[in-house]
PDB file of C-alpha atoms in Angstrom:
ATOM      1  CA  MET A   1     -16.219  -6.365 -22.805  1.00  0.00           C
ATOM      2  CA  GLN A   2     -17.024  -2.239 -22.595  1.00  0.00           C
ATOM      3  CA  VAL A   3     -13.964  -0.867 -20.706  1.00  0.00           C
ATOM      4  CA  ALA A   4     -14.849   2.641 -19.193  1.00  0.00           C
ATOM      5  CA  VAL A   5     -12.077   4.486 -17.272  1.00  0.00           C
ATOM      6  CA  THR A   6     -12.489   7.789 -15.157  1.00  0.00           C
ATOM      7  CA  ARG A   7     -10.744  10.416 -12.866  1.00  0.00           C
ATOM      8  CA  ASP A   8     -11.878  11.167  -9.517  1.00  0.00           C
ATOM      9  CA  VAL A   9     -10.509  13.084  -6.860  1.00  0.00           C
ATOM     10  CA  PHE A  10     -11.078  13.082  -3.477  1.00  0.00           C
ATOM     11  CA  ARG A  11      -9.704  16.184  -0.890  1.00  0.00           C
ATOM     12  CA  LEU A  12      -7.895  14.641   1.562  1.00  0.00           C
ATOM     13  CA  ALA A  13      -8.425  15.548   5.336  1.00  0.00           C
ATOM     14  CA  GLN A  14      -4.970  17.591   5.366  1.00  0.00           C
ATOM     15  CA  VAL A  15      -1.904  18.577   3.511  1.00  0.00           C
ATOM     16  CA  PHE A  16       0.016  14.868   3.461  1.00  0.00           C
ATOM     17  CA  THR A  17       4.028  15.245   2.578  1.00  0.00           C
ATOM     18  CA  ILE A  18       6.334  12.846   2.156  1.00  0.00           C
ATOM     19  CA  SER A  19       9.790  13.019   1.566  1.00  0.00           C
ATOM     20  CA  ARG A  20       9.325  13.257  -2.080  1.00  0.00           C
ATOM     21  CA  GLY A  21       6.770  16.017  -2.270  1.00  0.00           C
ATOM     22  CA  SER A  22       2.842  17.092  -0.702  1.00  0.00           C
ATOM     23  CA  ARG A  23      -0.487  16.843  -1.723  1.00  0.00           C
ATOM     24  CA  THR A  24      -3.913  17.908  -0.542  1.00  0.00           C
ATOM     25  CA  GLU A  25      -5.273  15.711  -2.744  1.00  0.00           C
ATOM     26  CA  ALA A  26      -6.133  11.452  -4.595  1.00  0.00           C
ATOM     27  CA  GLN A  27      -6.089  11.989  -8.167  1.00  0.00           C
ATOM     28  CA  VAL A  28      -7.840   8.200  -8.987  1.00  0.00           C
ATOM     29  CA  LEU A  29      -8.607   6.199 -12.351  1.00  0.00           C
ATOM     30  CA  THR A  30     -11.828   4.624 -12.001  1.00  0.00           C
ATOM     31  CA  VAL A  31     -12.286   1.078 -14.127  1.00  0.00           C
ATOM     32  CA  ARG A  32     -16.012  -0.090 -14.818  1.00  0.00           C
ATOM     33  CA  LEU A  33     -15.685  -3.390 -17.076  1.00  0.00           C
ATOM     34  CA  THR A  34     -19.096  -4.809 -18.334  1.00  0.00           C
ATOM     35  CA  ASP A  35     -20.098  -7.724 -19.930  1.00  0.00           C
ATOM     36  CA  GLY A  36     -23.754  -8.084 -20.034  1.00  0.00           C
ATOM     37  CA  ALA A  37     -26.102  -7.341 -17.681  1.00  0.00           C
ATOM     38  CA  VAL A  38     -22.446  -7.727 -15.043  1.00  0.00           C
ATOM     39  CA  SER A  39     -20.018  -5.088 -14.357  1.00  0.00           C
ATOM     40  CA  GLY A  40     -16.998  -5.092 -11.618  1.00  0.00           C
ATOM     41  CA  TRP A  41     -15.278  -2.163 -10.715  1.00  0.00           C
ATOM     42  CA  GLY A  42     -11.380  -1.365  -9.162  1.00  0.00           C
ATOM     43  CA  GLU A  43      -9.398   1.891  -8.967  1.00  0.00           C
ATOM     44  CA  CYS A  44      -5.525   2.788  -8.867  1.00  0.00           C
ATOM     45  CA  VAL A  45      -3.253   5.568  -8.227  1.00  0.00           C
ATOM     46  CA  PRO A  46      -1.226   6.295 -10.750  1.00  0.00           C
ATOM     47  CA  TYR A  47       2.781   7.006  -9.529  1.00  0.00           C
ATOM     48  CA  ALA A  48       5.303   9.359 -10.419  1.00  0.00           C
ATOM     49  CA  ARG A  49       7.905   7.215  -8.943  1.00  0.00           C
ATOM     50  CA  TYR A  50       7.135   4.530 -11.403  1.00  0.00           C
ATOM     51  CA  GLY A  51       7.054   6.723 -14.572  1.00  0.00           C
ATOM     52  CA  GLU A  52       3.255   6.636 -14.346  1.00  0.00           C
ATOM     53  CA  THR A  53       0.452   9.382 -15.215  1.00  0.00           C
ATOM     54  CA  LEU A  54      -2.911   9.179 -15.415  1.00  0.00           C
ATOM     55  CA  GLU A  55      -2.765  10.122 -19.035  1.00  0.00           C
ATOM     56  CA  SER A  56      -0.362   7.005 -19.479  1.00  0.00           C
ATOM     57  CA  VAL A  57      -2.099   4.291 -16.914  1.00  0.00           C
ATOM     58  CA  THR A  58      -5.455   5.369 -19.235  1.00  0.00           C
ATOM     59  CA  ALA A  59      -3.631   4.772 -22.398  1.00  0.00           C
ATOM     60  CA  GLU A  60      -2.881   1.492 -21.255  1.00  0.00           C
ATOM     61  CA  ILE A  61      -6.074   0.495 -20.155  1.00  0.00           C
ATOM     62  CA  GLU A  62      -8.143   1.583 -22.960  1.00  0.00           C
ATOM     63  CA  GLY A  63      -5.468  -0.140 -25.425  1.00  0.00           C
ATOM     64  CA  LEU A  64      -7.026  -3.654 -24.098  1.00  0.00           C
ATOM     65  CA  PRO A  65      -8.570  -6.060 -26.610  1.00  0.00           C
ATOM     66  CA  GLU A  66     -12.187  -6.305 -26.813  1.00  0.00           C
ATOM     67  CA  VAL A  67     -11.936  -9.591 -25.666  1.00  0.00           C
ATOM     68  CA  PHE A  68      -9.633 -10.216 -22.173  1.00  0.00           C
ATOM     69  CA  GLU A  69     -10.095 -12.135 -18.875  1.00  0.00           C
ATOM     70  CA  ARG A  70      -7.852 -11.905 -15.829  1.00  0.00           C
ATOM     71  CA  ALA A  71      -5.737 -14.605 -16.580  1.00  0.00           C
ATOM     72  CA  SER A  72      -4.349 -12.808 -20.441  1.00  0.00           C
ATOM     73  CA  VAL A  73      -4.584  -9.479 -18.492  1.00  0.00           C
ATOM     74  CA  GLN A  74      -1.270 -11.050 -16.719  1.00  0.00           C
ATOM     75  CA  GLU A  75       0.175 -11.002 -20.195  1.00  0.00           C
ATOM     76  CA  LEU A  76      -1.540  -8.153 -22.060  1.00  0.00           C
ATOM     77  CA  LEU A  77      -0.362  -5.015 -18.902  1.00  0.00           C
ATOM     78  CA  PRO A  78       3.024  -4.902 -17.399  1.00  0.00           C
ATOM     79  CA  ALA A  79       3.017  -4.515 -13.543  1.00  0.00           C
ATOM     80  CA  GLY A  80       1.638  -1.955 -12.231  1.00  0.00           C
ATOM     81  CA  ALA A  81      -1.432   0.517 -11.742  1.00  0.00           C
ATOM     82  CA  ALA A  82      -3.477  -0.038 -15.076  1.00  0.00           C
ATOM     83  CA  ARG A  83      -3.078  -3.612 -14.857  1.00  0.00           C
ATOM     84  CA  ASN A  84      -4.348  -3.187 -10.645  1.00  0.00           C
ATOM     85  CA  ALA A  85      -7.560  -1.208 -11.673  1.00  0.00           C
ATOM     86  CA  VAL A  86      -8.361  -3.904 -14.269  1.00  0.00           C
ATOM     87  CA  ASP A  87      -7.294  -6.958 -12.551  1.00  0.00           C
ATOM     88  CA  CYS A  88      -9.447  -5.672  -9.169  1.00  0.00           C
ATOM     89  CA  ALA A  89     -12.512  -5.121 -11.636  1.00  0.00           C
ATOM     90  CA  LEU A  90     -12.437  -8.421 -13.167  1.00  0.00           C
ATOM     91  CA  TRP A  91     -12.383  -9.731  -9.698  1.00  0.00           C
ATOM     92  CA  ASP A  92     -15.366  -7.763  -8.766  1.00  0.00           C
ATOM     93  CA  LEU A  93     -16.910  -9.063 -12.051  1.00  0.00           C
ATOM     94  CA  GLU A  94     -16.526 -12.826 -11.546  1.00  0.00           C
ATOM     95  CA  CYS A  95     -17.903 -12.358  -8.199  1.00  0.00           C
ATOM     96  CA  LYS A  96     -21.137 -10.711  -9.225  1.00  0.00           C
ATOM     97  CA  ARG A  97     -21.414 -13.692 -11.869  1.00  0.00           C
ATOM     98  CA  ALA A  98     -20.832 -15.989  -9.664  1.00  0.00           C
ATOM     99  CA  GLY A  99     -22.549 -14.901  -6.916  1.00  0.00           C
ATOM    100  CA  LYS A 100     -20.087 -15.604  -4.368  1.00  0.00           C
ATOM    101  CA  ARG A 101     -17.395 -13.415  -2.669  1.00  0.00           C
ATOM    102  CA  ALA A 102     -13.607 -12.936  -3.729  1.00  0.00           C
ATOM    103  CA  TRP A 103     -12.605 -14.708  -0.981  1.00  0.00           C
ATOM    104  CA  GLU A 104     -14.348 -17.574  -1.924  1.00  0.00           C
ATOM    105  CA  LEU A 105     -13.395 -17.352  -5.115  1.00  0.00           C
ATOM    106  CA  ALA A 106      -9.796 -17.124  -4.275  1.00  0.00           C
ATOM    107  CA  GLY A 107     -10.139 -19.903  -1.950  1.00  0.00           C
ATOM    108  CA  LEU A 108      -9.315 -17.846   1.135  1.00  0.00           C
ATOM    109  CA  PRO A 109     -10.760 -18.567   4.662  1.00  0.00           C
ATOM    110  CA  VAL A 110     -13.584 -15.691   5.921  1.00  0.00           C
ATOM    111  CA  PRO A 111     -11.573 -12.475   6.194  1.00  0.00           C
ATOM    112  CA  GLY A 112     -11.948 -10.312   9.343  1.00  0.00           C
ATOM    113  CA  PRO A 113     -10.885  -7.076  10.343  1.00  0.00           C
ATOM    114  CA  GLU A 114      -6.620  -6.160  10.644  1.00  0.00           C
ATOM    115  CA  VAL A 115      -5.135  -3.439  12.709  1.00  0.00           C
ATOM    116  CA  THR A 116      -3.831  -0.798  10.504  1.00  0.00           C
ATOM    117  CA  ALA A 117      -1.077   1.962  10.317  1.00  0.00           C
ATOM    118  CA  TYR A 118      -2.104   5.148  10.451  1.00  0.00           C
ATOM    119  CA  THR A 119       0.373   7.538   8.877  1.00  0.00           C
ATOM    120  CA  LEU A 120       1.777  10.699  10.263  1.00  0.00           C
ATOM    121  CA  SER A 121       2.996  13.040   7.119  1.00  0.00           C
ATOM    122  CA  LEU A 122       6.351  14.468   7.066  1.00  0.00           C
ATOM    123  CA  ASP A 123       6.593  17.861   9.216  1.00  0.00           C
ATOM    124  CA  THR A 124       8.413  19.801  11.626  1.00  0.00           C
ATOM    125  CA  PRO A 125       9.302  18.372  14.792  1.00  0.00           C
ATOM    126  CA  GLU A 126       7.084  20.220  16.705  1.00  0.00           C
ATOM    127  CA  GLU A 127       3.631  19.116  14.239  1.00  0.00           C
ATOM    128  CA  MET A 128       5.124  15.854  14.218  1.00  0.00           C
ATOM    129  CA  ARG A 129       4.289  15.685  18.320  1.00  0.00           C
ATOM    130  CA  ALA A 130       1.229  17.194  17.855  1.00  0.00           C
ATOM    131  CA  GLN A 131       0.118  14.713  15.001  1.00  0.00           C
ATOM    132  CA  ALA A 132       1.608  11.741  17.514  1.00  0.00           C
ATOM    133  CA  ALA A 133      -0.464  12.951  20.712  1.00  0.00           C
ATOM    134  CA  GLU A 134      -3.708  13.536  18.342  1.00  0.00           C
ATOM    135  CA  HIS A 135      -3.597  10.179  17.403  1.00  0.00           C
ATOM    136  CA  ALA A 136      -1.817   8.388  20.286  1.00  0.00           C
ATOM    137  CA  HIS A 137      -5.080   6.662  20.692  1.00  0.00           C
ATOM    138  CA  ARG A 138      -4.653   3.917  17.721  1.00  0.00           C
ATOM    139  CA  PRO A 139      -1.817   0.697  17.900  1.00  0.00           C
ATOM    140  CA  LEU A 140       0.067   1.291  15.172  1.00  0.00           C
ATOM    141  CA  LEU A 141       1.355   4.624  14.196  1.00  0.00           C
ATOM    142  CA  LYS A 142       3.257   5.231  10.437  1.00  0.00           C
ATOM    143  CA  ILE A 143       6.297   7.982  10.304  1.00  0.00           C
ATOM    144  CA  LYS A 144       6.920   9.542   7.454  1.00  0.00           C
ATOM    145  CA  LEU A 145      10.447  10.530   7.302  1.00  0.00           C
ATOM    146  CA  GLY A 146      13.425  10.024   4.501  1.00  0.00           C
ATOM    147  CA  THR A 147      15.824  13.642   5.315  1.00  0.00           C
ATOM    148  CA  PRO A 148      19.260  14.508   7.465  1.00  0.00           C
ATOM    149  CA  ASP A 149      17.186  15.486  10.083  1.00  0.00           C
ATOM    150  CA  ASP A 150      15.087  13.293  10.997  1.00  0.00           C
ATOM    151  CA  MET A 151      16.272  12.292  14.643  1.00  0.00           C
ATOM    152  CA  PRO A 152      14.220  15.235  16.315  1.00  0.00           C
ATOM    153  CA  ARG A 153      10.997  13.778  14.510  1.00  0.00           C
ATOM    154  CA  LEU A 154      11.981  10.094  15.366  1.00  0.00           C
ATOM    155  CA  GLU A 155      11.952  11.694  19.293  1.00  0.00           C
ATOM    156  CA  ALA A 156       8.577  14.258  19.122  1.00  0.00           C
ATOM    157  CA  VAL A 157       6.457  11.191  17.438  1.00  0.00           C
ATOM    158  CA  ARG A 158       7.808   8.945  20.360  1.00  0.00           C
ATOM    159  CA  ALA A 159       7.234  11.534  23.067  1.00  0.00           C
ATOM    160  CA  GLY A 160       4.014  12.511  21.734  1.00  0.00           C
ATOM    161  CA  ALA A 161       2.618   8.972  21.543  1.00  0.00           C
ATOM    162  CA  PRO A 162       4.900   6.767  23.983  1.00  0.00           C
ATOM    163  CA  ASP A 163       2.992   3.669  24.079  1.00  0.00           C
ATOM    164  CA  ALA A 164       1.775   3.144  20.170  1.00  0.00           C
ATOM    165  CA  ARG A 165       3.662   0.335  18.139  1.00  0.00           C
ATOM    166  CA  ILE A 166       5.684   2.842  15.693  1.00  0.00           C
ATOM    167  CA  ILE A 167       7.027   1.988  12.284  1.00  0.00           C
ATOM    168  CA  VAL A 168       8.938   4.242   9.904  1.00  0.00           C
ATOM    169  CA  ASP A 169       8.999   4.750   6.193  1.00  0.00           C
ATOM    170  CA  ALA A 170      11.828   6.533   5.102  1.00  0.00           C
ATOM    171  CA  ASN A 171      11.076   6.309   1.183  1.00  0.00           C
ATOM    172  CA  GLU A 172      14.169   6.156  -0.696  1.00  0.00           C
ATOM    173  CA  GLY A 173      15.500   9.657   1.362  1.00  0.00           C
ATOM    174  CA  TRP A 174      18.308   8.100   3.514  1.00  0.00           C
ATOM    175  CA  SER A 175      22.011   7.131   2.774  1.00  0.00           C
ATOM    176  CA  ALA A 176      23.691   3.493   3.734  1.00  0.00           C
ATOM    177  CA  GLU A 177      25.788   5.859   6.272  1.00  0.00           C
ATOM    178  CA  LEU A 178      22.493   8.153   7.903  1.00  0.00           C
ATOM    179  CA  TYR A 179      20.601   4.985   8.191  1.00  0.00           C
ATOM    180  CA  ALA A 180      23.528   3.194  10.227  1.00  0.00           C
ATOM    181  CA  ASP A 181      23.743   6.052  12.389  1.00  0.00           C
ATOM    182  CA  LEU A 182      19.537   6.593  12.991  1.00  0.00           C
ATOM    183  CA  ALA A 183      19.623   2.283  13.227  1.00  0.00           C
ATOM    184  CA  PRO A 184      20.414   1.708  17.283  1.00  0.00           C
ATOM    185  CA  HIS A 185      18.229   5.136  17.730  1.00  0.00           C
ATOM    186  CA  LEU A 186      15.506   3.190  15.911  1.00  0.00           C
ATOM    187  CA  VAL A 187      16.230   0.199  18.869  1.00  0.00           C
ATOM    188  CA  ARG A 188      15.789   3.030  21.350  1.00  0.00           C
ATOM    189  CA  LEU A 189      12.391   4.712  20.278  1.00  0.00           C
ATOM    190  CA  GLY A 190      11.177   0.893  19.825  1.00  0.00           C
ATOM    191  CA  VAL A 191      10.554   0.908  16.447  1.00  0.00           C
ATOM    192  CA  ALA A 192       9.137  -2.016  15.123  1.00  0.00           C
ATOM    193  CA  LEU A 193      10.373  -1.906  11.567  1.00  0.00           C
ATOM    194  CA  VAL A 194      11.779   0.718   8.852  1.00  0.00           C
ATOM    195  CA  GLU A 195      10.344   0.747   4.915  1.00  0.00           C
ATOM    196  CA  GLN A 196      12.901   0.790   2.178  1.00  0.00           C
ATOM    197  CA  PRO A 197      15.732   3.259   3.628  1.00  0.00           C
ATOM    198  CA  LEU A 198      18.042   3.755   0.790  1.00  0.00           C
ATOM    199  CA  PRO A 199      16.789   4.069  -2.420  1.00  0.00           C
ATOM    200  CA  ALA A 200      16.054   1.169  -4.638  1.00  0.00           C
ATOM    201  CA  GLY A 201      18.936   1.603  -7.190  1.00  0.00           C
ATOM    202  CA  GLU A 202      21.382   1.461  -4.200  1.00  0.00           C
ATOM    203  CA  ASP A 203      20.318  -1.135  -1.726  1.00  0.00           C
ATOM    204  CA  GLU A 204      23.017  -2.896  -2.313  1.00  0.00           C
ATOM    205  CA  ALA A 205      24.391  -1.690   0.754  1.00  0.00           C
ATOM    206  CA  LEU A 206      22.396  -3.601   2.711  1.00  0.00           C
ATOM    207  CA  ILE A 207      23.917  -6.975   2.634  1.00  0.00           C
ATOM    208  CA  GLY A 208      25.949  -7.429   5.225  1.00  0.00           C
ATOM    209  CA  MET A 209      24.445  -4.511   7.397  1.00  0.00           C
ATOM    210  CA  ALA A 210      23.369  -4.695  10.500  1.00  0.00           C
ATOM    211  CA  ARG A 211      19.549  -5.136  10.981  1.00  0.00           C
ATOM    212  CA  PRO A 212      18.580  -4.715  14.591  1.00  0.00           C
ATOM    213  CA  VAL A 213      15.080  -3.678  13.549  1.00  0.00           C
ATOM    214  CA  PRO A 214      13.766  -5.532  10.514  1.00  0.00           C
ATOM    215  CA  VAL A 215      13.787  -3.633   7.227  1.00  0.00           C
ATOM    216  CA  CYS A 216      11.015  -3.512   4.387  1.00  0.00           C
ATOM    217  CA  ALA A 217      11.480  -3.615   0.949  1.00  0.00           C
ATOM    218  CA  ASP A 218       8.901  -1.208  -0.485  1.00  0.00           C
ATOM    219  CA  GLU A 219       9.896   0.564  -4.037  1.00  0.00           C
ATOM    220  CA  SER A 220      12.355  -2.254  -4.239  1.00  0.00           C
ATOM    221  CA  CYS A 221       9.897  -4.912  -4.360  1.00  0.00           C
ATOM    222  CA  HIS A 222       7.207  -4.777  -6.892  1.00  0.00           C
ATOM    223  CA  ASP A 223       6.129  -8.443  -8.152  1.00  0.00           C
ATOM    224  CA  ARG A 224       7.344 -12.134  -7.920  1.00  0.00           C
ATOM    225  CA  ALA A 225      10.039 -11.039 -10.195  1.00  0.00           C
ATOM    226  CA  SER A 226      11.783  -8.876  -7.233  1.00  0.00           C
ATOM    227  CA  LEU A 227      12.205 -11.335  -5.076  1.00  0.00           C
ATOM    228  CA  PRO A 228      15.318 -12.815  -6.131  1.00  0.00           C
ATOM    229  CA  GLY A 229      16.935  -9.320  -5.984  1.00  0.00           C
ATOM    230  CA  LEU A 230      16.136  -8.934  -2.122  1.00  0.00           C
ATOM    231  CA  LYS A 231      18.296 -11.810  -0.902  1.00  0.00           C
ATOM    232  CA  GLY A 232      20.138 -10.541   1.718  1.00  0.00           C
ATOM    233  CA  LYS A 233      18.821  -7.124   2.135  1.00  0.00           C
ATOM    234  CA  TYR A 234      15.212  -7.070   3.782  1.00  0.00           C
ATOM    235  CA  ASP A 235      13.613  -9.264   5.810  1.00  0.00           C
ATOM    236  CA  VAL A 236      10.059  -8.088   4.856  1.00  0.00           C
ATOM    237  CA  VAL A 237       7.953  -7.004   1.708  1.00  0.00           C
ATOM    238  CA  ASN A 238       5.285  -4.485   1.210  1.00  0.00           C
ATOM    239  CA  ILE A 239       3.003  -5.341  -1.258  1.00  0.00           C
ATOM    240  CA  LYS A 240       0.703  -2.893  -2.982  1.00  0.00           C
ATOM    241  CA  LEU A 241      -1.864  -3.531  -5.601  1.00  0.00           C
ATOM    242  CA  ASP A 242      -0.619  -0.565  -7.924  1.00  0.00           C
ATOM    243  CA  LYS A 243       2.767  -2.591  -7.650  1.00  0.00           C
ATOM    244  CA  THR A 244       1.982  -5.649  -8.430  1.00  0.00           C
ATOM    245  CA  GLY A 245      -0.685  -5.152 -10.797  1.00  0.00           C
ATOM    246  CA  GLY A 246      -3.317  -6.090  -9.519  1.00  0.00           C
ATOM    247  CA  LEU A 247      -4.986  -8.999  -6.719  1.00  0.00           C
ATOM    248  CA  THR A 248      -3.903 -12.231  -8.933  1.00  0.00           C
ATOM    249  CA  GLU A 249      -0.118 -11.218  -8.406  1.00  0.00           C
ATOM    250  CA  ALA A 250      -0.197  -9.973  -5.044  1.00  0.00           C
ATOM    251  CA  LEU A 251      -1.610 -13.189  -3.910  1.00  0.00           C
ATOM    252  CA  ALA A 252       1.228 -14.574  -5.708  1.00  0.00           C
ATOM    253  CA  LEU A 253       3.686 -12.549  -4.233  1.00  0.00           C
ATOM    254  CA  ARG A 254       2.835 -13.093  -0.898  1.00  0.00           C
ATOM    255  CA  GLU A 255       2.683 -16.824  -1.316  1.00  0.00           C
ATOM    256  CA  ALA A 256       6.196 -16.869  -2.605  1.00  0.00           C
ATOM    257  CA  ALA A 257       7.715 -14.595  -0.058  1.00  0.00           C
ATOM    258  CA  LEU A 258       6.279 -16.108   2.718  1.00  0.00           C
ATOM    259  CA  ALA A 259       8.066 -19.725   1.129  1.00  0.00           C
ATOM    260  CA  GLU A 260      10.930 -17.524   1.247  1.00  0.00           C
ATOM    261  CA  GLY A 261      11.064 -16.931   4.646  1.00  0.00           C
ATOM    262  CA  TYR A 262      10.002 -12.835   4.124  1.00  0.00           C
ATOM    263  CA  ASP A 263       7.378 -11.703   6.675  1.00  0.00           C
ATOM    264  CA  VAL A 264       4.827  -9.129   4.784  1.00  0.00           C
ATOM    265  CA  MET A 265       3.253  -5.889   4.959  1.00  0.00           C
ATOM    266  CA  VAL A 266       0.525  -5.126   3.206  1.00  0.00           C
ATOM    267  CA  GLY A 267       0.459  -1.314   1.983  1.00  0.00           C
ATOM    268  CA  CYS A 268      -1.734   0.867   0.039  1.00  0.00           C
ATOM    269  CA  MET A 269      -1.177   4.288  -2.193  1.00  0.00           C
ATOM    270  CA  VAL A 270      -3.559   7.317  -0.404  1.00  0.00           C
ATOM    271  CA  GLY A 271      -6.648   6.089  -2.476  1.00  0.00           C
ATOM    272  CA  SER A 272     -10.312   5.390  -1.941  1.00  0.00           C
ATOM    273  CA  SER A 273     -12.018   2.144  -0.206  1.00  0.00           C
ATOM    274  CA  LEU A 274     -12.326   0.995  -3.377  1.00  0.00           C
ATOM    275  CA  ALA A 275      -8.578   0.591  -3.655  1.00  0.00           C
ATOM    276  CA  MET A 276      -8.044  -0.709   0.051  1.00  0.00           C
ATOM    277  CA  ALA A 277     -10.916  -3.162  -0.719  1.00  0.00           C
ATOM    278  CA  PRO A 278      -8.715  -5.814  -2.753  1.00  0.00           C
ATOM    279  CA  ALA A 279      -6.109  -5.864  -0.070  1.00  0.00           C
ATOM    280  CA  THR A 280      -7.910  -6.677   2.957  1.00  0.00           C
ATOM    281  CA  LEU A 281      -8.086  -9.928   1.531  1.00  0.00           C
ATOM    282  CA  LEU A 282      -4.350  -9.832   0.644  1.00  0.00           C
ATOM    283  CA  ALA A 283      -3.542  -8.427   4.995  1.00  0.00           C
ATOM    284  CA  GLN A 284      -4.947 -11.315   6.616  1.00  0.00           C
ATOM    285  CA  GLY A 285      -1.874 -12.258   9.034  1.00  0.00           C
ATOM    286  CA  ALA A 286       0.217  -9.418   7.702  1.00  0.00           C
ATOM    287  CA  VAL A 287       2.712  -8.679   9.769  1.00  0.00           C
ATOM    288  CA  VAL A 288       1.905  -4.945   9.280  1.00  0.00           C
ATOM    289  CA  THR A 289      -1.019  -3.930   7.344  1.00  0.00           C
ATOM    290  CA  ASP A 290      -0.799  -0.062   6.347  1.00  0.00           C
ATOM    291  CA  LEU A 291      -4.717   0.311   4.711  1.00  0.00           C
ATOM    292  CA  ASP A 292      -5.188   4.048   5.826  1.00  0.00           C
ATOM    293  CA  GLY A 293      -6.237   5.396   2.531  1.00  0.00           C
ATOM    294  CA  PRO A 294      -9.394   6.143   3.281  1.00  0.00           C
ATOM    295  CA  LEU A 295      -8.488   7.876   6.981  1.00  0.00           C
ATOM    296  CA  LEU A 296      -6.380  10.419   5.087  1.00  0.00           C
ATOM    297  CA  LEU A 297      -9.545  11.305   2.991  1.00  0.00           C
ATOM    298  CA  ALA A 298     -12.201  14.084   2.996  1.00  0.00           C
ATOM    299  CA  GLU A 299     -14.781  12.505   1.059  1.00  0.00           C
ATOM    300  CA  ASP A 300     -14.718   8.928   0.257  1.00  0.00           C
ATOM    301  CA  ARG A 301     -16.800   5.599  -1.935  1.00  0.00           C
ATOM    302  CA  GLY A 302     -20.676   6.103  -1.455  1.00  0.00           C
ATOM    303  CA  VAL A 303     -20.058   2.421   0.585  1.00  0.00           C
ATOM    304  CA  PRO A 304     -16.872   2.894   2.561  1.00  0.00           C
ATOM    305  CA  LEU A 305     -14.742   0.566   4.220  1.00  0.00           C
ATOM    306  CA  ARG A 306     -15.428   0.301   7.881  1.00  0.00           C
ATOM    307  CA  PHE A 307     -12.466   1.327  10.414  1.00  0.00           C
ATOM    308  CA  ASP A 308     -13.070   0.505  14.155  1.00  0.00           C
ATOM    309  CA  ALA A 309     -11.416  -0.352  16.971  1.00  0.00           C
ATOM    310  CA  ALA A 310     -10.637  -3.605  15.838  1.00  0.00           C
ATOM    311  CA  GLY A 311      -8.841  -2.394  12.507  1.00  0.00           C
ATOM    312  CA  VAL A 312      -9.988  -1.921   9.008  1.00  0.00           C
ATOM    313  CA  HIS A 313     -12.845  -4.347   8.171  1.00  0.00           C
ATOM    314  CA  PRO A 314     -13.264  -6.726   4.350  1.00  0.00           C
ATOM    315  CA  PRO A 315     -15.320  -4.804   2.036  1.00  0.00           C
ATOM    316  CA  GLU A 316     -19.295  -4.909   2.240  1.00  0.00           C
ATOM    317  CA  ALA A 317     -20.457  -6.430  -1.457  1.00  0.00           C
ATOM    318  CA  ALA A 318     -21.778  -3.182  -2.037  1.00  0.00           C
ATOM    319  CA  LEU A 319     -18.523  -1.920  -2.373  1.00  0.00           C
ATOM    320  CA  TRP A 320     -16.275  -4.742  -3.777  1.00  0.00           C
ATOM    321  CA  GLY A 321     -16.214  -8.476  -4.607  1.00  0.00           C
TER     322      GLY A 321
END
């Protein structure tokens, strides 16, 4: 197997800010696997929050043995960005070898479009109200929060988009006390879900706490091994390919989470359509789909995903799978 790793940069349409910082571009790694005349590709977004860099993830991928397959990669690489790009590239490679689509190989029904959230960047209340008004036509808005002064931002977004369904992502930025104070206001403002209100290492405080709005585990949930630690704290798990280490583990995590009574959200890092493409299979029937990465970019892959009023559509074969 020939393995090629390249770094690609996609400009963002505007500055994107969360509680941890701001960015103006998406830096991704593209993996191409070639076996004879057939090749497949996948994308990952190394994430500093999990100790990943472009260099470290590249080294993991380039350290693979000459011979590997999708089953062995689950053991050769840990859950994370490196395994994600390789696993998704292997799915694409297998599709081209078999002349079938990825959902056929996975034994899944033919996928359709799923309504996706559109993320509003963390900013001043005035600017967030303006963002909300600009995108008020969208059925689902996701608000980036995670500071001690979030109430004016919440009020501003609801005023700017009075009819939109809203979910909130605190990115581990709240304390237990702050979340408890905010919870009644989340209900009052019609928030449908709150993502990772507390730091992953401090979420024991959620046990026994009232959850009037469903609470979703993001940084606290990576793969199936995370599930035992979520009991009593969360109602929903956010499955991201860059956390699970690819579609193979993501599909297994979805099945296990649903069996344990969790709802499923399917999310993404800020990447191109290639990164989102495998996740559209995972998102079928999810309580929340958050695959808006390409909508935040000023540029994308040559054959991008299609977004319209019905949501994000599954990829064309020319893109992936």
